[in-house]
Short mmCIF file of N, CA and C and ligand atoms in Angstrom, two decimals:
data_model
loop_
_atom_site.label_atom_id
_atom_site.label_comp_id
_atom_site.label_asym_id
_atom_site.label_seq_id
_atom_site.Cartn_x
_atom_site.Cartn_y
_atom_site.Cartn_z
N MET A 1 0.85 -1.20 0.00
CA MET A 1 0.00 0.00 0.00
C MET A 1 0.88 1.25 0.00
N LYS A 2 0.49 2.24 -0.82
CA LYS A 2 1.21 3.52 -0.84
C LYS A 2 0.95 4.26 0.47
N THR A 3 1.92 4.98 0.96
CA THR A 3 1.64 5.82 2.13
C THR A 3 1.00 7.12 1.63
N MET A 4 0.22 7.72 2.48
CA MET A 4 -0.35 9.02 2.11
C MET A 4 -0.33 9.93 3.33
N ASP A 5 -0.48 11.21 3.10
CA ASP A 5 -0.43 12.15 4.21
C ASP A 5 -1.78 12.22 4.91
N PRO A 6 -1.76 12.43 6.22
CA PRO A 6 -3.02 12.65 6.95
C PRO A 6 -3.71 13.91 6.43
N PHE A 7 -4.99 13.97 6.62
CA PHE A 7 -5.73 15.18 6.23
C PHE A 7 -6.88 15.40 7.20
N ALA A 8 -7.45 16.56 7.14
CA ALA A 8 -8.58 16.89 8.02
C ALA A 8 -9.72 17.44 7.18
N ILE A 9 -10.95 17.18 7.62
CA ILE A 9 -12.11 17.81 7.00
C ILE A 9 -12.98 18.38 8.12
N ASP A 10 -13.83 19.30 7.77
CA ASP A 10 -14.71 19.90 8.78
C ASP A 10 -16.13 19.39 8.58
N ILE A 11 -16.75 19.03 9.71
CA ILE A 11 -18.15 18.61 9.67
C ILE A 11 -18.93 19.46 10.65
N ASP A 12 -19.96 20.10 10.16
CA ASP A 12 -20.86 20.85 11.03
C ASP A 12 -21.81 19.81 11.66
N LEU A 13 -21.57 19.51 12.92
CA LEU A 13 -22.32 18.42 13.56
C LEU A 13 -23.78 18.77 13.79
N GLU A 14 -24.04 20.07 14.01
CA GLU A 14 -25.44 20.50 14.21
C GLU A 14 -26.24 20.30 12.93
N ALA A 15 -25.68 20.81 11.84
CA ALA A 15 -26.41 20.76 10.57
C ALA A 15 -26.21 19.42 9.87
N GLY A 16 -25.13 18.71 10.23
CA GLY A 16 -24.83 17.45 9.55
C GLY A 16 -24.29 17.67 8.16
N ILE A 17 -23.44 18.69 8.03
CA ILE A 17 -22.91 19.02 6.69
C ILE A 17 -21.39 18.88 6.68
N MET A 18 -20.90 18.16 5.67
CA MET A 18 -19.46 18.00 5.48
C MET A 18 -18.98 19.12 4.55
N ALA A 19 -17.93 19.82 4.96
CA ALA A 19 -17.41 20.90 4.12
C ALA A 19 -16.67 20.31 2.92
N ASP A 20 -16.85 20.88 1.76
CA ASP A 20 -16.14 20.50 0.53
C ASP A 20 -16.10 19.01 0.23
N PRO A 21 -17.24 18.35 0.18
CA PRO A 21 -17.19 16.93 -0.20
C PRO A 21 -16.71 16.81 -1.65
N LYS A 22 -16.02 15.72 -1.93
CA LYS A 22 -15.54 15.54 -3.32
C LYS A 22 -16.52 14.68 -4.11
N ASN A 23 -17.21 13.79 -3.44
CA ASN A 23 -18.23 12.97 -4.10
C ASN A 23 -19.59 13.32 -3.53
N HIS A 24 -20.56 13.44 -4.42
CA HIS A 24 -21.93 13.72 -3.99
C HIS A 24 -22.84 12.76 -4.75
N ILE A 25 -23.33 11.75 -4.06
CA ILE A 25 -24.20 10.76 -4.70
C ILE A 25 -25.64 11.18 -4.43
N ILE A 26 -26.44 11.23 -5.48
CA ILE A 26 -27.84 11.65 -5.34
C ILE A 26 -28.77 10.52 -5.76
N ARG A 27 -29.72 10.20 -4.90
CA ARG A 27 -30.76 9.21 -5.26
C ARG A 27 -32.10 9.92 -5.23
N ARG A 28 -32.80 9.83 -6.36
CA ARG A 28 -34.14 10.41 -6.47
C ARG A 28 -35.18 9.31 -6.38
N ALA A 29 -36.44 9.71 -6.31
CA ALA A 29 -37.51 8.72 -6.22
C ALA A 29 -37.42 7.71 -7.36
N SER A 30 -37.04 8.17 -8.55
CA SER A 30 -36.99 7.26 -9.71
C SER A 30 -35.88 6.21 -9.57
N ASP A 31 -34.92 6.46 -8.69
CA ASP A 31 -33.87 5.45 -8.44
C ASP A 31 -34.37 4.34 -7.52
N MET A 32 -35.58 4.54 -6.96
CA MET A 32 -36.10 3.62 -5.94
C MET A 32 -37.17 2.68 -6.49
N ARG A 33 -37.27 2.60 -7.82
CA ARG A 33 -38.29 1.71 -8.41
C ARG A 33 -38.06 0.28 -7.95
N GLY A 34 -39.11 -0.34 -7.48
CA GLY A 34 -39.03 -1.73 -7.03
C GLY A 34 -38.86 -1.86 -5.52
N TYR A 35 -38.45 -0.77 -4.86
CA TYR A 35 -38.11 -0.88 -3.44
C TYR A 35 -39.32 -0.76 -2.51
N TYR A 36 -40.34 -0.03 -2.94
CA TYR A 36 -41.50 0.18 -2.04
C TYR A 36 -42.62 -0.80 -2.36
N ALA A 37 -43.43 -1.07 -1.37
CA ALA A 37 -44.52 -2.05 -1.55
C ALA A 37 -45.50 -1.57 -2.62
N ASP A 38 -45.81 -0.27 -2.62
CA ASP A 38 -46.80 0.26 -3.56
C ASP A 38 -46.09 0.97 -4.73
N GLN A 39 -45.85 0.22 -5.79
CA GLN A 39 -45.06 0.74 -6.92
C GLN A 39 -45.82 1.86 -7.64
N GLN A 40 -47.15 1.74 -7.66
CA GLN A 40 -47.97 2.75 -8.34
C GLN A 40 -47.88 4.09 -7.61
N ALA A 41 -47.84 4.02 -6.28
CA ALA A 41 -47.73 5.25 -5.48
C ALA A 41 -46.37 5.91 -5.74
N LEU A 42 -45.34 5.11 -5.93
CA LEU A 42 -44.02 5.68 -6.23
C LEU A 42 -44.06 6.36 -7.60
N GLU A 43 -44.69 5.73 -8.59
CA GLU A 43 -44.79 6.34 -9.93
C GLU A 43 -45.55 7.66 -9.85
N SER A 44 -46.60 7.71 -9.05
CA SER A 44 -47.36 8.96 -8.91
C SER A 44 -46.50 10.04 -8.27
N LEU A 45 -45.72 9.64 -7.26
CA LEU A 45 -44.82 10.60 -6.59
C LEU A 45 -43.83 11.17 -7.61
N ILE A 46 -43.25 10.29 -8.43
CA ILE A 46 -42.26 10.72 -9.44
C ILE A 46 -42.91 11.71 -10.41
N ALA A 47 -44.10 11.35 -10.86
CA ALA A 47 -44.78 12.17 -11.88
C ALA A 47 -45.31 13.48 -11.30
N ASP A 48 -45.90 13.42 -10.12
CA ASP A 48 -46.60 14.59 -9.57
C ASP A 48 -45.68 15.55 -8.83
N HIS A 49 -44.53 15.06 -8.39
CA HIS A 49 -43.65 15.91 -7.58
C HIS A 49 -42.27 16.06 -8.20
N HIS A 50 -42.18 15.95 -9.53
CA HIS A 50 -40.92 16.19 -10.26
C HIS A 50 -39.78 15.32 -9.74
N ASP A 51 -40.05 14.04 -9.56
CA ASP A 51 -39.01 13.09 -9.18
C ASP A 51 -38.18 13.60 -7.98
N PRO A 52 -38.82 13.69 -6.81
CA PRO A 52 -38.16 14.37 -5.68
C PRO A 52 -36.90 13.67 -5.19
N LEU A 53 -36.06 14.50 -4.59
CA LEU A 53 -34.82 14.02 -3.96
C LEU A 53 -35.18 13.02 -2.86
N HIS A 54 -34.43 11.93 -2.80
CA HIS A 54 -34.70 10.90 -1.80
C HIS A 54 -33.59 10.91 -0.74
N TYR A 55 -32.36 10.66 -1.20
CA TYR A 55 -31.24 10.78 -0.27
C TYR A 55 -29.95 11.12 -0.98
N GLU A 56 -28.99 11.59 -0.18
CA GLU A 56 -27.69 12.01 -0.72
C GLU A 56 -26.59 11.44 0.17
N VAL A 57 -25.44 11.20 -0.44
CA VAL A 57 -24.26 10.77 0.30
C VAL A 57 -23.12 11.70 -0.09
N PHE A 58 -22.43 12.22 0.94
CA PHE A 58 -21.31 13.14 0.72
C PHE A 58 -20.04 12.47 1.24
N GLU A 59 -18.99 12.48 0.42
CA GLU A 59 -17.75 11.83 0.84
C GLU A 59 -16.54 12.63 0.36
N VAL A 60 -15.46 12.50 1.11
CA VAL A 60 -14.14 12.86 0.63
C VAL A 60 -13.41 11.52 0.57
N PRO A 61 -13.25 10.96 -0.62
CA PRO A 61 -12.85 9.55 -0.69
C PRO A 61 -11.41 9.29 -0.27
N VAL A 62 -11.18 8.07 0.13
CA VAL A 62 -9.83 7.57 0.42
C VAL A 62 -9.62 6.37 -0.50
N PRO A 63 -8.39 5.88 -0.65
CA PRO A 63 -8.19 4.72 -1.53
C PRO A 63 -9.03 3.53 -1.06
N HIS A 64 -9.65 2.83 -2.02
CA HIS A 64 -10.50 1.68 -1.69
C HIS A 64 -9.62 0.45 -1.45
N GLN A 65 -8.78 0.55 -0.46
CA GLN A 65 -7.81 -0.52 -0.20
C GLN A 65 -7.90 -0.98 1.24
N PRO A 66 -7.54 -2.26 1.50
CA PRO A 66 -7.55 -2.76 2.87
C PRO A 66 -6.70 -1.86 3.75
N GLY A 67 -7.16 -1.62 4.94
CA GLY A 67 -6.41 -0.78 5.89
C GLY A 67 -6.95 0.62 5.98
N HIS A 68 -7.55 1.12 4.87
CA HIS A 68 -8.15 2.46 4.91
C HIS A 68 -9.57 2.39 5.46
N LEU A 69 -10.05 3.53 5.97
CA LEU A 69 -11.42 3.65 6.44
C LEU A 69 -12.16 4.66 5.58
N MET A 70 -13.27 4.23 5.01
CA MET A 70 -14.12 5.15 4.24
C MET A 70 -15.15 5.75 5.20
N TYR A 71 -15.59 6.95 4.93
CA TYR A 71 -16.57 7.59 5.81
C TYR A 71 -17.41 8.51 4.95
N CYS A 72 -18.59 8.81 5.40
CA CYS A 72 -19.47 9.70 4.61
C CYS A 72 -20.56 10.26 5.51
N ILE A 73 -21.24 11.25 4.99
CA ILE A 73 -22.47 11.75 5.59
C ILE A 73 -23.61 11.33 4.67
N SER A 74 -24.62 10.72 5.27
CA SER A 74 -25.77 10.26 4.50
C SER A 74 -26.98 11.08 4.96
N VAL A 75 -27.70 11.68 4.02
CA VAL A 75 -28.86 12.53 4.34
C VAL A 75 -30.09 11.94 3.65
N LEU A 76 -31.00 11.42 4.46
CA LEU A 76 -32.23 10.80 3.93
C LEU A 76 -33.40 11.74 4.20
N GLN A 77 -34.07 12.13 3.14
CA GLN A 77 -35.18 13.09 3.26
C GLN A 77 -36.38 12.47 3.98
N PRO A 78 -37.22 13.31 4.60
CA PRO A 78 -38.47 12.80 5.17
C PRO A 78 -39.49 12.59 4.06
N GLY A 79 -40.39 11.67 4.26
CA GLY A 79 -41.45 11.46 3.28
C GLY A 79 -41.90 10.01 3.30
N SER A 80 -42.91 9.73 2.50
CA SER A 80 -43.40 8.36 2.47
C SER A 80 -44.01 8.05 1.10
N VAL A 81 -44.09 6.77 0.81
CA VAL A 81 -44.70 6.27 -0.42
C VAL A 81 -45.85 5.38 0.03
N ALA A 82 -47.08 5.89 -0.11
CA ALA A 82 -48.27 5.18 0.41
C ALA A 82 -48.02 4.78 1.87
N HIS A 83 -47.58 5.75 2.66
CA HIS A 83 -47.33 5.62 4.10
C HIS A 83 -46.06 4.82 4.44
N GLU A 84 -45.37 4.25 3.45
CA GLU A 84 -44.11 3.55 3.76
C GLU A 84 -43.00 4.59 3.81
N CYS A 85 -42.31 4.66 4.95
CA CYS A 85 -41.32 5.72 5.18
C CYS A 85 -40.19 5.66 4.16
N TYR A 86 -39.71 6.83 3.75
CA TYR A 86 -38.55 6.91 2.84
C TYR A 86 -37.40 6.10 3.45
N MET A 87 -36.67 5.44 2.57
CA MET A 87 -35.57 4.58 3.02
C MET A 87 -34.46 4.59 1.98
N THR A 88 -33.29 4.12 2.39
CA THR A 88 -32.20 3.92 1.43
C THR A 88 -32.38 2.56 0.78
N LYS A 89 -31.64 2.31 -0.30
CA LYS A 89 -31.78 1.02 -0.99
C LYS A 89 -31.42 -0.14 -0.06
N GLY A 90 -30.32 0.02 0.66
CA GLY A 90 -29.83 -1.05 1.52
C GLY A 90 -28.90 -1.97 0.76
N HIS A 91 -27.96 -2.53 1.47
CA HIS A 91 -26.96 -3.38 0.82
C HIS A 91 -26.25 -4.28 1.83
N PHE A 92 -25.70 -5.38 1.32
CA PHE A 92 -24.62 -6.08 2.01
C PHE A 92 -23.33 -5.43 1.55
N HIS A 93 -22.28 -5.55 2.30
CA HIS A 93 -20.99 -5.16 1.76
C HIS A 93 -20.49 -6.28 0.85
N THR A 94 -19.80 -5.89 -0.23
CA THR A 94 -19.28 -6.90 -1.16
C THR A 94 -18.35 -7.86 -0.42
N ILE A 95 -17.48 -7.30 0.41
CA ILE A 95 -16.74 -8.14 1.36
C ILE A 95 -17.63 -8.22 2.59
N ALA A 96 -18.41 -9.30 2.66
CA ALA A 96 -19.50 -9.36 3.65
C ALA A 96 -18.98 -9.31 5.09
N ALA A 97 -17.74 -9.74 5.28
CA ALA A 97 -17.18 -9.79 6.64
C ALA A 97 -16.61 -8.43 7.06
N THR A 98 -17.34 -7.35 6.73
CA THR A 98 -16.90 -6.02 7.14
C THR A 98 -18.03 -5.32 7.89
N ALA A 99 -17.68 -4.64 8.96
CA ALA A 99 -18.66 -3.97 9.82
C ALA A 99 -18.82 -2.51 9.38
N GLU A 100 -19.71 -1.82 10.07
CA GLU A 100 -19.90 -0.38 9.80
C GLU A 100 -20.44 0.30 11.05
N ILE A 101 -20.09 1.56 11.20
CA ILE A 101 -20.63 2.37 12.30
C ILE A 101 -21.49 3.48 11.71
N TYR A 102 -22.70 3.63 12.22
CA TYR A 102 -23.57 4.76 11.87
C TYR A 102 -23.72 5.61 13.12
N LEU A 103 -23.33 6.88 13.04
CA LEU A 103 -23.56 7.82 14.14
C LEU A 103 -24.61 8.82 13.67
N CYS A 104 -25.76 8.83 14.34
CA CYS A 104 -26.84 9.72 13.91
C CYS A 104 -26.56 11.15 14.38
N LEU A 105 -26.59 12.10 13.45
CA LEU A 105 -26.34 13.50 13.77
C LEU A 105 -27.63 14.32 13.86
N ARG A 106 -28.64 13.91 13.09
CA ARG A 106 -29.91 14.66 13.06
C ARG A 106 -31.05 13.73 12.72
N GLY A 107 -32.22 14.07 13.22
CA GLY A 107 -33.43 13.38 12.79
C GLY A 107 -33.74 12.14 13.61
N GLN A 108 -34.73 11.42 13.13
CA GLN A 108 -35.21 10.21 13.83
C GLN A 108 -35.51 9.16 12.78
N GLY A 109 -35.19 7.95 13.13
CA GLY A 109 -35.48 6.87 12.19
C GLY A 109 -34.96 5.56 12.73
N CYS A 110 -34.58 4.70 11.84
CA CYS A 110 -34.00 3.44 12.29
C CYS A 110 -33.12 2.85 11.21
N VAL A 111 -32.32 1.89 11.65
CA VAL A 111 -31.56 1.09 10.70
C VAL A 111 -32.17 -0.31 10.72
N LEU A 112 -32.54 -0.78 9.54
CA LEU A 112 -33.04 -2.14 9.39
C LEU A 112 -31.86 -3.00 8.99
N MET A 113 -31.75 -4.16 9.62
CA MET A 113 -30.61 -5.02 9.31
C MET A 113 -31.08 -6.46 9.13
N LYS A 114 -30.41 -7.19 8.23
CA LYS A 114 -30.78 -8.60 8.05
C LYS A 114 -29.55 -9.41 7.68
N THR A 115 -29.63 -10.71 7.97
CA THR A 115 -28.55 -11.62 7.58
C THR A 115 -29.02 -12.51 6.44
N GLU A 116 -28.08 -13.17 5.80
CA GLU A 116 -28.42 -14.14 4.73
C GLU A 116 -29.30 -15.25 5.28
N GLN A 117 -29.17 -15.52 6.59
CA GLN A 117 -29.92 -16.63 7.20
C GLN A 117 -31.36 -16.23 7.55
N GLY A 118 -31.73 -14.97 7.27
CA GLY A 118 -33.12 -14.57 7.46
C GLY A 118 -33.42 -13.88 8.77
N LYS A 119 -32.37 -13.62 9.57
CA LYS A 119 -32.59 -12.86 10.80
C LYS A 119 -32.78 -11.39 10.42
N CYS A 120 -33.71 -10.69 11.07
CA CYS A 120 -33.92 -9.27 10.76
C CYS A 120 -34.11 -8.49 12.06
N LEU A 121 -33.42 -7.37 12.16
CA LEU A 121 -33.48 -6.55 13.37
C LEU A 121 -33.62 -5.08 12.98
N THR A 122 -34.21 -4.30 13.86
CA THR A 122 -34.24 -2.85 13.62
C THR A 122 -33.79 -2.13 14.89
N LEU A 123 -32.97 -1.11 14.73
CA LEU A 123 -32.52 -0.30 15.87
C LEU A 123 -32.83 1.15 15.57
N LYS A 124 -33.35 1.85 16.61
CA LYS A 124 -33.77 3.24 16.42
C LYS A 124 -32.56 4.16 16.31
N MET A 125 -32.75 5.22 15.53
CA MET A 125 -31.71 6.24 15.37
C MET A 125 -32.25 7.58 15.83
N SER A 126 -31.44 8.30 16.59
CA SER A 126 -31.75 9.69 16.92
C SER A 126 -30.42 10.34 17.22
N ARG A 127 -30.41 11.66 17.28
CA ARG A 127 -29.15 12.39 17.42
C ARG A 127 -28.29 11.83 18.56
N GLY A 128 -27.04 11.52 18.26
CA GLY A 128 -26.10 11.05 19.28
C GLY A 128 -26.09 9.54 19.44
N ARG A 129 -26.96 8.83 18.74
CA ARG A 129 -27.02 7.36 18.85
C ARG A 129 -26.09 6.75 17.81
N MET A 130 -25.29 5.80 18.27
CA MET A 130 -24.37 5.11 17.37
C MET A 130 -24.85 3.68 17.20
N ILE A 131 -24.89 3.25 15.98
CA ILE A 131 -25.30 1.86 15.71
C ILE A 131 -24.12 1.12 15.14
N TYR A 132 -23.83 -0.01 15.75
CA TYR A 132 -22.75 -0.86 15.26
C TYR A 132 -23.36 -1.97 14.42
N ILE A 133 -23.01 -1.98 13.16
CA ILE A 133 -23.52 -3.01 12.25
C ILE A 133 -22.41 -4.04 12.07
N PRO A 134 -22.57 -5.23 12.66
CA PRO A 134 -21.48 -6.21 12.60
C PRO A 134 -21.31 -6.76 11.18
N PRO A 135 -20.20 -7.45 10.92
CA PRO A 135 -20.01 -8.11 9.64
C PRO A 135 -21.22 -9.01 9.31
N PHE A 136 -21.52 -9.17 8.05
CA PHE A 136 -22.55 -10.08 7.52
C PHE A 136 -23.99 -9.57 7.69
N TRP A 137 -24.17 -8.33 8.14
CA TRP A 137 -25.53 -7.79 8.27
C TRP A 137 -25.77 -6.74 7.17
N ALA A 138 -26.75 -7.00 6.31
CA ALA A 138 -27.18 -5.97 5.35
C ALA A 138 -27.84 -4.85 6.13
N HIS A 139 -27.82 -3.63 5.58
CA HIS A 139 -28.37 -2.50 6.33
C HIS A 139 -29.03 -1.48 5.43
N ARG A 140 -30.07 -0.86 5.97
CA ARG A 140 -30.87 0.15 5.28
C ARG A 140 -31.31 1.18 6.31
N SER A 141 -31.23 2.48 5.99
CA SER A 141 -31.76 3.51 6.90
C SER A 141 -33.20 3.82 6.51
N VAL A 142 -34.00 4.15 7.52
CA VAL A 142 -35.40 4.51 7.30
C VAL A 142 -35.68 5.79 8.09
N ASN A 143 -36.28 6.79 7.43
CA ASN A 143 -36.59 8.05 8.10
C ASN A 143 -38.05 8.02 8.56
N THR A 144 -38.25 8.05 9.88
CA THR A 144 -39.62 7.98 10.41
C THR A 144 -40.12 9.36 10.89
N SER A 145 -39.35 10.43 10.61
CA SER A 145 -39.72 11.74 11.16
C SER A 145 -40.06 12.72 10.03
N ASP A 146 -40.23 13.98 10.41
CA ASP A 146 -40.52 15.02 9.41
C ASP A 146 -39.28 15.84 9.08
N GLN A 147 -38.13 15.43 9.61
CA GLN A 147 -36.87 16.13 9.37
C GLN A 147 -35.93 15.19 8.63
N PRO A 148 -34.90 15.74 7.95
CA PRO A 148 -33.92 14.85 7.33
C PRO A 148 -33.25 13.97 8.39
N LEU A 149 -32.95 12.75 8.02
CA LEU A 149 -32.21 11.83 8.89
C LEU A 149 -30.76 11.86 8.42
N VAL A 150 -29.86 12.34 9.29
CA VAL A 150 -28.47 12.53 8.88
C VAL A 150 -27.57 11.62 9.71
N SER A 151 -26.74 10.85 9.04
CA SER A 151 -25.83 9.94 9.74
C SER A 151 -24.41 10.10 9.22
N PHE A 152 -23.48 9.88 10.11
CA PHE A 152 -22.07 9.81 9.74
C PHE A 152 -21.71 8.33 9.78
N CYS A 153 -21.22 7.81 8.66
CA CYS A 153 -20.96 6.37 8.55
C CYS A 153 -19.47 6.12 8.32
N VAL A 154 -18.96 5.07 8.94
CA VAL A 154 -17.55 4.70 8.76
C VAL A 154 -17.47 3.20 8.51
N TYR A 155 -16.70 2.80 7.51
CA TYR A 155 -16.58 1.38 7.18
C TYR A 155 -15.27 1.13 6.44
N PRO A 156 -14.81 -0.13 6.40
CA PRO A 156 -13.55 -0.42 5.71
C PRO A 156 -13.63 0.01 4.24
N ALA A 157 -12.58 0.67 3.77
CA ALA A 157 -12.65 1.31 2.45
C ALA A 157 -12.73 0.31 1.32
N ASP A 158 -12.36 -0.94 1.57
CA ASP A 158 -12.43 -1.96 0.50
C ASP A 158 -13.73 -2.76 0.59
N ALA A 159 -14.65 -2.38 1.50
CA ALA A 159 -15.85 -3.20 1.75
C ALA A 159 -16.72 -3.36 0.50
N GLY A 160 -16.93 -2.29 -0.25
CA GLY A 160 -17.78 -2.34 -1.44
C GLY A 160 -19.25 -2.47 -1.09
N HIS A 161 -20.13 -2.22 -2.07
CA HIS A 161 -21.57 -2.28 -1.85
C HIS A 161 -22.21 -3.28 -2.79
N ASN A 162 -22.93 -4.20 -2.22
CA ASN A 162 -23.61 -5.23 -3.01
C ASN A 162 -25.12 -5.01 -2.86
N TYR A 163 -25.73 -4.42 -3.91
CA TYR A 163 -27.17 -4.12 -3.85
C TYR A 163 -28.01 -5.32 -4.27
N GLY A 164 -27.34 -6.31 -4.83
CA GLY A 164 -27.97 -7.59 -5.17
C GLY A 164 -29.41 -7.45 -5.61
N ASP A 165 -30.30 -8.18 -4.95
CA ASP A 165 -31.71 -8.18 -5.35
C ASP A 165 -32.56 -7.42 -4.34
N PHE A 166 -31.97 -6.39 -3.73
CA PHE A 166 -32.72 -5.65 -2.70
C PHE A 166 -33.99 -5.01 -3.26
N ALA A 167 -33.97 -4.65 -4.55
CA ALA A 167 -35.18 -4.04 -5.12
C ALA A 167 -36.33 -5.05 -5.11
N GLN A 168 -36.01 -6.32 -5.35
CA GLN A 168 -37.07 -7.34 -5.40
C GLN A 168 -37.34 -7.94 -4.02
N GLN A 169 -36.28 -8.32 -3.32
CA GLN A 169 -36.43 -9.06 -2.06
C GLN A 169 -36.62 -8.15 -0.85
N GLY A 170 -35.94 -7.02 -0.86
CA GLY A 170 -36.03 -6.08 0.25
C GLY A 170 -35.63 -6.70 1.59
N PHE A 171 -36.27 -6.23 2.62
CA PHE A 171 -36.04 -6.72 3.97
C PHE A 171 -37.32 -7.38 4.46
N PRO A 172 -37.24 -8.28 5.42
CA PRO A 172 -38.46 -8.94 5.91
C PRO A 172 -39.38 -7.99 6.68
N ILE A 173 -38.93 -6.79 6.96
CA ILE A 173 -39.76 -5.81 7.66
C ILE A 173 -39.86 -4.53 6.84
N ARG A 174 -41.08 -4.00 6.74
CA ARG A 174 -41.27 -2.67 6.13
C ARG A 174 -41.76 -1.72 7.21
N ILE A 175 -41.42 -0.43 7.07
CA ILE A 175 -41.78 0.54 8.12
C ILE A 175 -42.70 1.61 7.56
N PHE A 176 -43.84 1.75 8.21
CA PHE A 176 -44.88 2.68 7.76
C PHE A 176 -45.14 3.72 8.84
N ARG A 177 -45.71 4.84 8.41
CA ARG A 177 -46.14 5.86 9.37
C ARG A 177 -47.51 6.35 8.94
N THR A 178 -48.47 6.19 9.82
CA THR A 178 -49.83 6.60 9.52
C THR A 178 -50.32 7.51 10.64
N HIS A 179 -50.81 8.69 10.27
CA HIS A 179 -51.26 9.69 11.26
C HIS A 179 -50.20 9.87 12.36
N GLY A 180 -48.94 9.95 11.96
CA GLY A 180 -47.86 10.23 12.91
C GLY A 180 -47.38 9.02 13.70
N LYS A 181 -48.04 7.87 13.53
CA LYS A 181 -47.65 6.66 14.28
C LYS A 181 -46.83 5.72 13.41
N VAL A 182 -45.70 5.29 13.95
CA VAL A 182 -44.82 4.40 13.18
C VAL A 182 -45.19 2.95 13.48
N HIS A 183 -45.30 2.16 12.44
CA HIS A 183 -45.57 0.73 12.68
C HIS A 183 -44.82 -0.14 11.67
N LEU A 184 -44.52 -1.34 12.10
CA LEU A 184 -43.76 -2.28 11.27
C LEU A 184 -44.72 -3.26 10.63
N ARG A 185 -44.36 -3.68 9.43
CA ARG A 185 -45.20 -4.68 8.76
C ARG A 185 -44.29 -5.74 8.17
N GLN A 186 -44.68 -6.99 8.32
CA GLN A 186 -43.92 -8.06 7.70
C GLN A 186 -44.67 -8.52 6.46
N PRO A 187 -44.11 -8.24 5.26
CA PRO A 187 -44.87 -8.51 4.04
C PRO A 187 -45.16 -10.01 3.87
C1 LIG B 1 -23.87 4.16 3.81
C2 LIG B 1 -24.89 4.05 2.65
C3 LIG B 1 -25.74 5.28 2.43
C4 LIG B 1 -26.69 5.09 1.23
O1 LIG B 1 -22.90 5.08 3.53
O2 LIG B 1 -24.16 3.76 1.48
O3 LIG B 1 -26.51 5.53 3.57
O4 LIG B 1 -27.38 3.87 1.28
P1 LIG B 1 -27.32 2.82 0.09
O5 LIG B 1 -25.86 2.56 -0.18
O6 LIG B 1 -27.99 1.61 0.60
O7 LIG B 1 -27.96 3.43 -1.11
C5 LIG B 1 -23.28 2.77 3.97
O8 LIG B 1 -23.89 1.91 4.55
N1 LIG B 1 -22.11 2.54 3.40
O9 LIG B 1 -21.52 1.33 3.44
ZN1 LIG B 2 -22.77 -0.06 4.33
#
């Protein structure tokens, strides 16, 4: 591995904003086709609301090599598709035996996690809460509030993202909010 010089970046912890990110990944509603239970409601959202912003990831990248740590700020907008709360696509890491830390900076929601063996768990997120996602657990963020859900994530830089068949299979639990009340549903 090449050596590199240390560097620093600034993060506004209140606002959850990383200064001068080099990568900005944008996911809109149209990138989420297949992920929500009500596909027709998603199509209506895309058509009627100009394909709204769903979530963004901000990074200052490091080499994707063993030994490095990748980190980012993830901002998931509030909203729902036929009452199913906005969520990220979710993924296993390509190198499945890699963990991740999510530190919630703003908002309220949860991380849904599942294993290949069919175990599924959800842990709540709120400002100051850190979630440790062990190796072999797929993960997805879900925003259950009316504010953006902002997390700072750290994971091995060579982990990679495996989105596999998440659009079709999803997670064994879906999260809905009706009249302000959050509830889980097992499809
Ligand atoms: C996070 C996620 C980010 C976006 O940085 O990549 O929240 O979610 P999707 O990758 O599922 O679209 C992470 O878990 N990185 O490994
Ligand atoms: Zn991850």
